[in-house]
PDB file of C-alpha atoms and ligand atoms in Angstrom:
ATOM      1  CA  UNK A  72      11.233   5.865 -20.112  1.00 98.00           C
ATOM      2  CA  UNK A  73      13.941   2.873 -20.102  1.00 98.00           C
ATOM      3  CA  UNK A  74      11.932  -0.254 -19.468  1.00 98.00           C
ATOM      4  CA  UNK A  75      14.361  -2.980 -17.814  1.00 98.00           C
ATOM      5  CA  UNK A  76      12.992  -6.743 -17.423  1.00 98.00           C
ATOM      6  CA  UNK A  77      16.269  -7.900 -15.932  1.00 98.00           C
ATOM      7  CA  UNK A  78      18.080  -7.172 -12.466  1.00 98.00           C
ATOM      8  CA  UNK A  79      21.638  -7.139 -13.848  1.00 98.00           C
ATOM      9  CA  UNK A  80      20.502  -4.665 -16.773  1.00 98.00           C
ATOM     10  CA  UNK A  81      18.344  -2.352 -14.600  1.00 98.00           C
ATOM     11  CA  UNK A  82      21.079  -2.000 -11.496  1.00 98.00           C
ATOM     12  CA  UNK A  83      23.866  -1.645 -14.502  1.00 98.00           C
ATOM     13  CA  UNK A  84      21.816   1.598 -15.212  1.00 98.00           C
ATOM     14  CA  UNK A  85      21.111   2.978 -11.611  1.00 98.00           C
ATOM     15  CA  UNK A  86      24.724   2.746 -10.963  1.00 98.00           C
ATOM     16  CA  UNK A  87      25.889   4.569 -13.604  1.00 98.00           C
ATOM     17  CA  UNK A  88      23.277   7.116 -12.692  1.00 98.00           C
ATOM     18  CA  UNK A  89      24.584   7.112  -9.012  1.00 97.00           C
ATOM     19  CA  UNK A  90      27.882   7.210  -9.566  1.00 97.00           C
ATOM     20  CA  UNK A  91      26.336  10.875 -11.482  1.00 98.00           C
ATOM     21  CA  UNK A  92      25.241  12.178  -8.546  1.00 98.00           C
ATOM     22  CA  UNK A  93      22.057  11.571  -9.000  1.00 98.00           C
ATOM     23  CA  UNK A  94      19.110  10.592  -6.415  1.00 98.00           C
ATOM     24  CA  UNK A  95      16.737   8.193  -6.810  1.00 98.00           C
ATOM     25  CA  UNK A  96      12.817   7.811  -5.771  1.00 98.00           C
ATOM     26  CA  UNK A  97      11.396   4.418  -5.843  1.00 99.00           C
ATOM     27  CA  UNK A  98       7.403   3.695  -6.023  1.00 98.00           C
ATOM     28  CA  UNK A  99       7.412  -0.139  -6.327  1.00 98.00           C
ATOM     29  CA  UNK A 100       3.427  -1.133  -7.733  1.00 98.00           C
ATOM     30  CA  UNK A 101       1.828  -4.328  -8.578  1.00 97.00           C
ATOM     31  CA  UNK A 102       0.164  -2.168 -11.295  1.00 97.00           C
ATOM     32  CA  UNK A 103      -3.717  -1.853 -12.703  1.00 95.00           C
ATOM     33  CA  UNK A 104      -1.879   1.772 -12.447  1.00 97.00           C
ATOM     34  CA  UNK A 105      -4.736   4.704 -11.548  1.00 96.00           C
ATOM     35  CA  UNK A 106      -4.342   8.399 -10.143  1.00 97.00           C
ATOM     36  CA  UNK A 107      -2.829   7.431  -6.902  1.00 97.00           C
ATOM     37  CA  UNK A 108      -0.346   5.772  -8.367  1.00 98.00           C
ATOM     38  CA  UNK A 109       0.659   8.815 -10.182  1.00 98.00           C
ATOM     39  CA  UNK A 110       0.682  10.892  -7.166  1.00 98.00           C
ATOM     40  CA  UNK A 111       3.399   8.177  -6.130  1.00 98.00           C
ATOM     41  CA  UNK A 112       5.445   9.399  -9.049  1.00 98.00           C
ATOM     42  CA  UNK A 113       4.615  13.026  -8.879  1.00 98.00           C
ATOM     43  CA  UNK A 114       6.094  12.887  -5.503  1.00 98.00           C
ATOM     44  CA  UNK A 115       8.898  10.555  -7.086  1.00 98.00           C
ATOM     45  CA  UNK A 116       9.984  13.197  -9.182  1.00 98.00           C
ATOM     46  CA  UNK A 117       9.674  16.153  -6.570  1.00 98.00           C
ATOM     47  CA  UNK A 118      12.196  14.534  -4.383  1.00 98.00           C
ATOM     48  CA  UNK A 119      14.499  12.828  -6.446  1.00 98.00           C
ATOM     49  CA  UNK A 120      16.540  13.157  -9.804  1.00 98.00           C
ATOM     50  CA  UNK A 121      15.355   9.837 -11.165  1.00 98.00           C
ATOM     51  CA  UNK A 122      12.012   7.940 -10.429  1.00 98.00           C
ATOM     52  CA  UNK A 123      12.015   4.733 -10.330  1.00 98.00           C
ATOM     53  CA  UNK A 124       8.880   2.223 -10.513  1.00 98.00           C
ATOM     54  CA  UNK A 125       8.323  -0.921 -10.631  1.00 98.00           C
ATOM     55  CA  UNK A 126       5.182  -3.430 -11.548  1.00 98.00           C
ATOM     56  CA  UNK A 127       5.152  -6.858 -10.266  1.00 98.00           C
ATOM     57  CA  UNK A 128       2.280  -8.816  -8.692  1.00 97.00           C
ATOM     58  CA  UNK A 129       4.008 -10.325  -5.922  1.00 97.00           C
ATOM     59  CA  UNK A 130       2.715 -13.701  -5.333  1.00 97.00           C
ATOM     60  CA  UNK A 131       3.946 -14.260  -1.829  1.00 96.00           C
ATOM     61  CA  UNK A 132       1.668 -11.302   0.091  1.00 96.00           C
ATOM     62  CA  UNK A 133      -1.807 -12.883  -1.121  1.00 94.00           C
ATOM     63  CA  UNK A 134      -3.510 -15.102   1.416  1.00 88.00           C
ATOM     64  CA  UNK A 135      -5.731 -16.253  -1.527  1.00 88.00           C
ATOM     65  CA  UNK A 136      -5.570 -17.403  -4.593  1.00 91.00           C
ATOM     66  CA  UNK A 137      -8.530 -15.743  -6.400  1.00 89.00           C
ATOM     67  CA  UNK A 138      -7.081 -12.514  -5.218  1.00 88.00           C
ATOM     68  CA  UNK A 139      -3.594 -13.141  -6.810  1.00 93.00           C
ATOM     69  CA  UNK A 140      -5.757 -14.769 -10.037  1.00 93.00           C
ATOM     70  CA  UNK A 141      -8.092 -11.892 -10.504  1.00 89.00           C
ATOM     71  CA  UNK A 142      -5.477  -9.445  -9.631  1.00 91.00           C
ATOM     72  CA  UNK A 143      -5.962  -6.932 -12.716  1.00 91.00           C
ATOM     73  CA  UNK A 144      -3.038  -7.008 -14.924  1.00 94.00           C
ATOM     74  CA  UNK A 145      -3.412  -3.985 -17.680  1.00 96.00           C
ATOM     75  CA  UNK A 146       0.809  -3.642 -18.567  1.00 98.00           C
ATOM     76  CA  UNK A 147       0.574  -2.053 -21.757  1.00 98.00           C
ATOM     77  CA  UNK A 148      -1.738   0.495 -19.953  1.00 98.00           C
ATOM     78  CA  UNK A 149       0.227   1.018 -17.248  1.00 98.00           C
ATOM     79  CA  UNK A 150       3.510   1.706 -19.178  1.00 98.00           C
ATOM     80  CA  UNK A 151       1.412   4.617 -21.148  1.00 98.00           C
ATOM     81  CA  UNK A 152       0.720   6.376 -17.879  1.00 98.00           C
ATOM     82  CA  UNK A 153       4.150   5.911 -16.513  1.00 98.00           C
ATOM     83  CA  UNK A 154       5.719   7.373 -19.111  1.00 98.00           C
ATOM     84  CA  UNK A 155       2.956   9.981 -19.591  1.00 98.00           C
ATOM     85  CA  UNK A 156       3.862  10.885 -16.201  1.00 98.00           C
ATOM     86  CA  UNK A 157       7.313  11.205 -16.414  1.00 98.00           C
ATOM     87  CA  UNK A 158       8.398   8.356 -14.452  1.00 98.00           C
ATOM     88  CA  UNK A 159      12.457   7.602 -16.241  1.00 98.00           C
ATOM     89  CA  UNK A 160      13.155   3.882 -15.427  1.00 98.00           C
ATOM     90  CA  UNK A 161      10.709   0.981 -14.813  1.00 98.00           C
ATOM     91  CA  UNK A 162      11.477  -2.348 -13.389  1.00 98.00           C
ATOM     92  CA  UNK A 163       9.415  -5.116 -15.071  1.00 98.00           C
ATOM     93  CA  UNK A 164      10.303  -8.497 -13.862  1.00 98.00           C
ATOM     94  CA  UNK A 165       9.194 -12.158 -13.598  1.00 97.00           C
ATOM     95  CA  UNK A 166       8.839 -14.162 -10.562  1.00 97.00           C
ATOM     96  CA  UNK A 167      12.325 -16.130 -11.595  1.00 97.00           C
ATOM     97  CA  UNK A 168      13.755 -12.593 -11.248  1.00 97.00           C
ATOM     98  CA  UNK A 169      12.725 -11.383  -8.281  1.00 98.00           C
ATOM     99  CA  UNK A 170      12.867 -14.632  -6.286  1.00 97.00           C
ATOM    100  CA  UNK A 171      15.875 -16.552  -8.172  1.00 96.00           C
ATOM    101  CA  UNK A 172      16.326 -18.895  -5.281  1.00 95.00           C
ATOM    102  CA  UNK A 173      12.644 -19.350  -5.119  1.00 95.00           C
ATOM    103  CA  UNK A 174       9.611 -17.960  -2.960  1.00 94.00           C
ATOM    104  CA  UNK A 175      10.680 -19.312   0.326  1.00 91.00           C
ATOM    105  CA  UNK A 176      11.614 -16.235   2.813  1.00 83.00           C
ATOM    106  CA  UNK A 177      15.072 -16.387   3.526  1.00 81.00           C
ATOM    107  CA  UNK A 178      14.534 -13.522   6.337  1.00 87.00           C
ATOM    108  CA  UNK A 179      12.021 -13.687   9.168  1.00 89.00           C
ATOM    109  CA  UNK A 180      11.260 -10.262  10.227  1.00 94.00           C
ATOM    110  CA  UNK A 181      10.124  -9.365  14.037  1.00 92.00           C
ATOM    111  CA  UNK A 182       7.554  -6.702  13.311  1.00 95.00           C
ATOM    112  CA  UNK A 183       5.938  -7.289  16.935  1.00 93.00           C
ATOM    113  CA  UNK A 184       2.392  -6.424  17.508  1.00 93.00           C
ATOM    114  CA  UNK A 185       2.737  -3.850  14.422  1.00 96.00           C
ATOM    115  CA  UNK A 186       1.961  -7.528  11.934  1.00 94.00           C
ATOM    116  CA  UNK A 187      -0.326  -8.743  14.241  1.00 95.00           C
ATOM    117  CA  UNK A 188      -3.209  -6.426  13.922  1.00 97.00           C
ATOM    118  CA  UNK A 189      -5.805  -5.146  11.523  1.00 98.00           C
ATOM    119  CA  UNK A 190      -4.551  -6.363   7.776  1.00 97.00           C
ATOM    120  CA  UNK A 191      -1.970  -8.449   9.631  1.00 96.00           C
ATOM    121  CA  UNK A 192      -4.890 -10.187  11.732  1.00 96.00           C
ATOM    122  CA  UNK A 193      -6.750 -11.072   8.988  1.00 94.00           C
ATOM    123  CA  UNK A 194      -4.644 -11.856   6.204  1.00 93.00           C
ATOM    124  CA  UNK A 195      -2.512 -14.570   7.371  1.00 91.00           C
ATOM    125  CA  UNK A 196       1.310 -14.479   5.906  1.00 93.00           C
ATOM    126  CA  UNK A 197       0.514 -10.705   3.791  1.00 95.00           C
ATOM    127  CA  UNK A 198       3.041  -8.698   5.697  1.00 96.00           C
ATOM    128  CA  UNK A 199       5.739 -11.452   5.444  1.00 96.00           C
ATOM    129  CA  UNK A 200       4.865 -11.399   1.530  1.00 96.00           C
ATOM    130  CA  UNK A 201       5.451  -7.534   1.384  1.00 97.00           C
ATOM    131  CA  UNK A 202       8.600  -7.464   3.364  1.00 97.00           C
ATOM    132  CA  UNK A 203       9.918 -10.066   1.428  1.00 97.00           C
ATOM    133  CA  UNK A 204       9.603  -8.657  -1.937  1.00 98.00           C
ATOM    134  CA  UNK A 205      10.209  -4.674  -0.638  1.00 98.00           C
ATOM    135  CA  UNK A 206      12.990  -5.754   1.256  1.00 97.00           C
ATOM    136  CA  UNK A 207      14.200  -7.534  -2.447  1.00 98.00           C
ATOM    137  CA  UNK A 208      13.069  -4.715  -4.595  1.00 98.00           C
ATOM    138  CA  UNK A 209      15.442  -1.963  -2.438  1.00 98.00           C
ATOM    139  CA  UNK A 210      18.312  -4.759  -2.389  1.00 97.00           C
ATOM    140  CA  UNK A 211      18.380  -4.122  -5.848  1.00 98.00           C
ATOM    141  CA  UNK A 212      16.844  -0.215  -6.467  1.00 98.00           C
ATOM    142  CA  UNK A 213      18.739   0.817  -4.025  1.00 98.00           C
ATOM    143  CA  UNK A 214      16.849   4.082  -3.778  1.00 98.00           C
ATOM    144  CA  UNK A 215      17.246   6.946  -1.149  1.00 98.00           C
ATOM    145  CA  UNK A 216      13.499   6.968  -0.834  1.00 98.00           C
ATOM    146  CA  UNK A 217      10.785   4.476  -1.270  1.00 99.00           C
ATOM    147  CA  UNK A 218       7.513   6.054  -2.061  1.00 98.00           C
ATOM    148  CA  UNK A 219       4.263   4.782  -0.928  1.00 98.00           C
ATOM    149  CA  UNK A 220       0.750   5.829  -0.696  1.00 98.00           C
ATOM    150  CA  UNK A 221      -1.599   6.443   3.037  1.00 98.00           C
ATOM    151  CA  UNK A 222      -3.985   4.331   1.889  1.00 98.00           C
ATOM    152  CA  UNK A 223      -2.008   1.056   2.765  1.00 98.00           C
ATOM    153  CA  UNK A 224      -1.232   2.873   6.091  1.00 98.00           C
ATOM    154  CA  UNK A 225      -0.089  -0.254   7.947  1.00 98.00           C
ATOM    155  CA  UNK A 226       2.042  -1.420   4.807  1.00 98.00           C
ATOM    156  CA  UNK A 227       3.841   1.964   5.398  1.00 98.00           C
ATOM    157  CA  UNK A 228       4.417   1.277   9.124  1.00 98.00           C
ATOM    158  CA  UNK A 229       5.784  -2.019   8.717  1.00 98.00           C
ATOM    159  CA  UNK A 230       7.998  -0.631   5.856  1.00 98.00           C
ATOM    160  CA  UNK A 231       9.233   2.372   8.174  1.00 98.00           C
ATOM    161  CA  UNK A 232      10.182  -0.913  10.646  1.00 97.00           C
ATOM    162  CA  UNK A 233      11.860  -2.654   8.158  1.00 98.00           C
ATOM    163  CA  UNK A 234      13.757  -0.317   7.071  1.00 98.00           C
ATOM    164  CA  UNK A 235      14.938   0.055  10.551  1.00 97.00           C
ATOM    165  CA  UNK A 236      15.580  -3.720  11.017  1.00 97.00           C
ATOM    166  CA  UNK A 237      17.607  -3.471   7.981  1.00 97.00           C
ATOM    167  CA  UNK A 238      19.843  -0.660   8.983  1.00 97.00           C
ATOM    168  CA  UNK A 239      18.563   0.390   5.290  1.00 98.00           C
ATOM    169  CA  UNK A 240      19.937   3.583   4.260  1.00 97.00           C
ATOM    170  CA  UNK A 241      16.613   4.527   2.056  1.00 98.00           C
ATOM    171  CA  UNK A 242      14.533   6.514   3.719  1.00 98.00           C
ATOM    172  CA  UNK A 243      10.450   5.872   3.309  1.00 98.00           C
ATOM    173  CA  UNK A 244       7.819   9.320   1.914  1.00 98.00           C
ATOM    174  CA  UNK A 245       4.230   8.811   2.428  1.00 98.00           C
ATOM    175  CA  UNK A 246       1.911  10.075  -0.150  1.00 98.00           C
ATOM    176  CA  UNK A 247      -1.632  10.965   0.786  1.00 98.00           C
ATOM    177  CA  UNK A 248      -4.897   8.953  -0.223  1.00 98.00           C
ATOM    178  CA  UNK A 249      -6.034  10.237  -3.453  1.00 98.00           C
ATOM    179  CA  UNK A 250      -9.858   9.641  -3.754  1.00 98.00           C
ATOM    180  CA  UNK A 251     -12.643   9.385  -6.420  1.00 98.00           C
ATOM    181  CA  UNK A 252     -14.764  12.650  -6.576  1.00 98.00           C
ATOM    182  CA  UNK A 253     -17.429  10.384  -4.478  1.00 98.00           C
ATOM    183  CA  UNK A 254     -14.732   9.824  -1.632  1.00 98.00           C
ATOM    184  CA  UNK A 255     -13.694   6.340  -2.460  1.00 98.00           C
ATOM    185  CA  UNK A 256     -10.584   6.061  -2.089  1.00 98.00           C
ATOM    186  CA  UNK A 257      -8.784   4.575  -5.211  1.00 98.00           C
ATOM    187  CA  UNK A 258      -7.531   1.260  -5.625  1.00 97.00           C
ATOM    188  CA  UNK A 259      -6.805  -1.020  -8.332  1.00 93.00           C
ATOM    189  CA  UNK A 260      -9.674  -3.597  -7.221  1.00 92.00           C
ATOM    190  CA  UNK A 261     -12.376  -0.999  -7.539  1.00 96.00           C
ATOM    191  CA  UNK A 262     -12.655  -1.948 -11.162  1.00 93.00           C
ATOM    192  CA  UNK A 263     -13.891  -5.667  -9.900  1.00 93.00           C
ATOM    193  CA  UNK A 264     -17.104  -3.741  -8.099  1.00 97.00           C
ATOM    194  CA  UNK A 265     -19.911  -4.588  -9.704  1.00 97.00           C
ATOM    195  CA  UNK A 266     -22.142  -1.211 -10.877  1.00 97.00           C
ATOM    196  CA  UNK A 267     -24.524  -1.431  -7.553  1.00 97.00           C
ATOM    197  CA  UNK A 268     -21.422  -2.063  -5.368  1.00 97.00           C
ATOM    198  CA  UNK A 269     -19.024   1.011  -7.083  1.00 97.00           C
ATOM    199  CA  UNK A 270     -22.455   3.227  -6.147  1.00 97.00           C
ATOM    200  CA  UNK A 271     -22.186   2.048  -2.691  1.00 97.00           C
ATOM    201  CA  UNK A 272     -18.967   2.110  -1.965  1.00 98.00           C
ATOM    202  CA  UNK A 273     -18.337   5.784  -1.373  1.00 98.00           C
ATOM    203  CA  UNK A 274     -20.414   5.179   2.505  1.00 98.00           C
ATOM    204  CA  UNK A 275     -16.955   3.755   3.700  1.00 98.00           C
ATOM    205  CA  UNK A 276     -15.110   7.107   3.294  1.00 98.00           C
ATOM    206  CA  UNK A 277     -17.877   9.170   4.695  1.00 98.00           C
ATOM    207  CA  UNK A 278     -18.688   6.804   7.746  1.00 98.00           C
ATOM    208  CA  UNK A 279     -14.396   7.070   8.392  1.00 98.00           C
ATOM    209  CA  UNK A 280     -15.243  10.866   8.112  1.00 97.00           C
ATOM    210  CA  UNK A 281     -18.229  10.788  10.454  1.00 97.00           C
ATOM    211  CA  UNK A 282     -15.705   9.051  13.249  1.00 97.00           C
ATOM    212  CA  UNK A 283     -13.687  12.464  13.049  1.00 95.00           C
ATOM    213  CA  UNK A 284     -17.001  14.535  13.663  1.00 94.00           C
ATOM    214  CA  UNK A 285     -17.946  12.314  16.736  1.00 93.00           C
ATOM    215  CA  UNK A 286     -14.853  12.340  18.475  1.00 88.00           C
ATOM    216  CA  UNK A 287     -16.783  15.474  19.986  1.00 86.00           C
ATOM    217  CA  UNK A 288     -19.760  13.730  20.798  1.00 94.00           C
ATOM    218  CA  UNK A 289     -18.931  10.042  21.491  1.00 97.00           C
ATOM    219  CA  UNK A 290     -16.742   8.002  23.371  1.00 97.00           C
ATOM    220  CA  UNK A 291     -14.117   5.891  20.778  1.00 98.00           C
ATOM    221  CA  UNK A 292     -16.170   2.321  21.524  1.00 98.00           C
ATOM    222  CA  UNK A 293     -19.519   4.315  20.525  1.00 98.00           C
ATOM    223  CA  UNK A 294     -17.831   5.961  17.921  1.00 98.00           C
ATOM    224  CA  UNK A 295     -16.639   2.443  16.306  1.00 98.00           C
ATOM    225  CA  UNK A 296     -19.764   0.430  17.511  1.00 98.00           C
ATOM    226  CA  UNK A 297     -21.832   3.457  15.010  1.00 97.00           C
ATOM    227  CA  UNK A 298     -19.137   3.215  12.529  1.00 98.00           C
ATOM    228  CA  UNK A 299     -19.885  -0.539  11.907  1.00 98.00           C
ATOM    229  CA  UNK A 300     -23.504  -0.356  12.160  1.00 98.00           C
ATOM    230  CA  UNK A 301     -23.659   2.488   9.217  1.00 98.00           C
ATOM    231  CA  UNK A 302     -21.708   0.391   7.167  1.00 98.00           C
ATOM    232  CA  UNK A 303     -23.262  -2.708   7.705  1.00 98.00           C
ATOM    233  CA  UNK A 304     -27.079  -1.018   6.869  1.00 94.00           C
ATOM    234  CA  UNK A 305     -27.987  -1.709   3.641  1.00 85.00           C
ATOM    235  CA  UNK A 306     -27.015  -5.514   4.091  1.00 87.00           C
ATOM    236  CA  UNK A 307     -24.366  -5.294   0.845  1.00 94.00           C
ATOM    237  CA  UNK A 308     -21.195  -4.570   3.083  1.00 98.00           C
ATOM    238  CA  UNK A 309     -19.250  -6.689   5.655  1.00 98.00           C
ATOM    239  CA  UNK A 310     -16.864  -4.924   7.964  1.00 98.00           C
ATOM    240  CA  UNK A 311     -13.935  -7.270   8.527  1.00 97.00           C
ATOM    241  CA  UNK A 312     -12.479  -4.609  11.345  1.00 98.00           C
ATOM    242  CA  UNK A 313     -13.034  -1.157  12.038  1.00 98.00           C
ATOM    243  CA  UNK A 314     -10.432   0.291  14.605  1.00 98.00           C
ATOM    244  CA  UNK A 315      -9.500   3.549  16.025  1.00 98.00           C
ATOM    245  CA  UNK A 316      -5.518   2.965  16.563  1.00 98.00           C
ATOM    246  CA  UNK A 317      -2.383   5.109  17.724  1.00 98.00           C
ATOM    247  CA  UNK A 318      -0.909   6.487  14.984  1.00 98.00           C
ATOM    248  CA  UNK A 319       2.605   4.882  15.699  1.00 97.00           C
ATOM    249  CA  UNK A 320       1.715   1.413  17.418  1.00 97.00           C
ATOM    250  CA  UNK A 321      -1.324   0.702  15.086  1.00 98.00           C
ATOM    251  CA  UNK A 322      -3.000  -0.730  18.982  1.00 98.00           C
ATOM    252  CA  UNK A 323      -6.612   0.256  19.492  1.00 98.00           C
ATOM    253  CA  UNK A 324      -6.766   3.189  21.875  1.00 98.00           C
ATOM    254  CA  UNK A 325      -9.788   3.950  24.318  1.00 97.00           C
ATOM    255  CA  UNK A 326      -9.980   7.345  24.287  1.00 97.00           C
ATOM    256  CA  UNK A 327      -9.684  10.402  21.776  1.00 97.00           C
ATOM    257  CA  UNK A 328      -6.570  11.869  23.330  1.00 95.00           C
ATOM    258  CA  UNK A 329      -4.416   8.573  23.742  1.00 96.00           C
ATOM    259  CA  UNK A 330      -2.398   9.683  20.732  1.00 96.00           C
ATOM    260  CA  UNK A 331      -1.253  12.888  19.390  1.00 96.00           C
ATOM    261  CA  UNK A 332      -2.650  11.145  16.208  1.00 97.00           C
ATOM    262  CA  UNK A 333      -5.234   8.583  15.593  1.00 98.00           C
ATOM    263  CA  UNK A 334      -5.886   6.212  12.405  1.00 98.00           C
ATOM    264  CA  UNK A 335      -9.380   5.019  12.229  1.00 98.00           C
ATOM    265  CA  UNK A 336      -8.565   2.200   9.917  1.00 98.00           C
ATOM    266  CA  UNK A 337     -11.373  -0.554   8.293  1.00 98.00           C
ATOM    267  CA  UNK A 338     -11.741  -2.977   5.635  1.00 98.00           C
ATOM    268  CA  UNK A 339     -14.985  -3.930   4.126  1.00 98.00           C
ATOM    269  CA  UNK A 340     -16.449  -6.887   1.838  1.00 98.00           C
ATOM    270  CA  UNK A 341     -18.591  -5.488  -0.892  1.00 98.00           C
ATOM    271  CA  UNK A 342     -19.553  -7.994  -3.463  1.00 96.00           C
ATOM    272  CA  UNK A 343     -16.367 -10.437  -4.024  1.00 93.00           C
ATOM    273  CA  UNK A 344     -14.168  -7.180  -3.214  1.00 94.00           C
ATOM    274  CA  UNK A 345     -12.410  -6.635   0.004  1.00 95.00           C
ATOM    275  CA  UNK A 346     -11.412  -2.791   0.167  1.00 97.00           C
ATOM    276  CA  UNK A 347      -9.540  -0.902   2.644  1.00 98.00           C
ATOM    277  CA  UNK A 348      -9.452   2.398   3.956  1.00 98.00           C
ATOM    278  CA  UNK A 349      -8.429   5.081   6.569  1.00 98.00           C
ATOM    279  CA  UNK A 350      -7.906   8.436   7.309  1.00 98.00           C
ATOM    280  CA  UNK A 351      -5.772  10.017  10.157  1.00 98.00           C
ATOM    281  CA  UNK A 352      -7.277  12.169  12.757  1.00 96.00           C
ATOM    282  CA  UNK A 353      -5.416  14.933  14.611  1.00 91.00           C
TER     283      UNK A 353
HETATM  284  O1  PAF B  12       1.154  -1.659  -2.201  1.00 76.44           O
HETATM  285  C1  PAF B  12       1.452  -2.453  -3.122  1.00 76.44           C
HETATM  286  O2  PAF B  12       1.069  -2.292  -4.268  1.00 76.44           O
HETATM  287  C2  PAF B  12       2.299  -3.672  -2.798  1.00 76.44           C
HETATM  288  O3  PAF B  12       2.035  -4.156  -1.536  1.00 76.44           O
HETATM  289  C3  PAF B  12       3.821  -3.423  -2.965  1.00 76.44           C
HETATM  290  C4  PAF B  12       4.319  -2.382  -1.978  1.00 76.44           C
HETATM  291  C5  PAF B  12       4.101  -2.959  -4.389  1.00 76.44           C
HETATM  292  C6  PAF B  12       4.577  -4.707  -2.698  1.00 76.44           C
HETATM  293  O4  PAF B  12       4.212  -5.712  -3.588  1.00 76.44           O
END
């Protein structure tokens, strides 16, 4: 795997593998690397001649600073199970790299009611932070694909609308949720649950799956009003927003057959971890 640290050396590379004929897959990360990741890559490399990743924790998309402080950082880690996994080039930069002219956003993106809900209602500035740096990471990738993974479902909508905004020529793939044997879906703060928290955390996944199950028996507020309550029992868990949304708009719909699809989507406080999840109902 070529490891490149610098923009000029890394697109000095890609274009020599373009001008080859060869396609390109790009799954950017922020790393603390784990099995979904990989299934990033795995796709990577289904699609495309090369795959591409990168791992930088992106300061502008965190609304606080203990996130972006206790962010986990495990490099030397991550590089084993990229290259383990077959991934060919990986794009390690500093800030200075990524944002020569500094952090300020030079672009303003109109994302509509698409940033203004769920994540984008409660973290204030995150989906500015992610178009920012995705919109800078494919400047200089310049991938036909950029891989990312369901479990950031919104991140992938506002991507799909970037890339629109942009006239970008890549095209986004999204990879399904890959989940713990217990259901939890995996993410690279699940190593900051404490023991008692990890044990509890698998209720979110199976409370999202009960919401499938009652679309039979309940109407959607009931079926969200339940939702909340189950995960809200034992005291340890705070829902932040549970919402039953059109697959396409992300807007809270009233009843089961608004949508051809529907993405119950929540995100919970356990302990000092805020985790996300959702799963797509048909
Ligand atoms: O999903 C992530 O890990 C990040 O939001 C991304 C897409 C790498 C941008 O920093």
């Amino acid at each position: 795997m070529y490891i490149f640290k610098k923009v000029s050396d890394l697109q000095h590379h890609l274009e020599k593998e373009s001008e080859a004929g060869k396609t390109i897959a790009f799954a950017p990360t922020m790393g603390a690397l784990h099995d979904g990741h990989v299934s990033l890559i795995d796709q990577s490399n289904e699609i495309a001649d090369i795959c591409v990743s990168s791992i930088f924790v992106n300061p502008t998309q965190f609304d606080q600073k203990e996130d972006l402080e206790k962010y986990p950082r495990t490099v030397d880690a991550d590089i084993e199970i990229l290259a383990k996994n077959k991934c060919d080039v990986l794009f390690l930069p500093e800030v200075e790299d990524v944002y020569p002219d500094g952090m300020e956003a030079k672009e303003q993106y109109d994302f509509g009611q698409l940033g203004n809900v769920l994540e984008g209602a409660h973290r204030s500035g995150h989906f500015e932070g992610v178009a920012q740096v995705v919109n800078r990471l494919l400047e200089i990738v310049k991938p036909n694909w950029i891989v990312m993974g369901q479990k950031d479902y919104q991140q992938t909508a506002i991507i799909r609308r970037l890339l629109k905004l942009t006239n970008s020529k890549t095209e986004i793939v999204v990879s399904p949720t890959i989940r713990e044997e217990d259901g939890l879906a995996m993410s690279s703060r699940n190593v900051r649950l404490e023991p008692d928290e990890r044990a509890e955390a698998p209720i979110i996944n199976e409370v999202l799956e009960g919401v499938r199950t009652a679309a039979d028996k309940l109407s959607v507020a009931m079926a969200k009003k339940e939702a909340i309550l189950k995960i809200e029992k034992s005291g340890s868990m705070k829902v932040d927003y549970l919402d039953i949304v059109h697959f396409e708009t992300l807007q809270s719909v009233k009843n089961w057959d608004d949508a051809e699809q529907l993405v119950v989507c929540t995100a919970v406080h356990l302990g000092k971890v805020r985790l996300i999840d959702n799963i797509i109902i048909t």
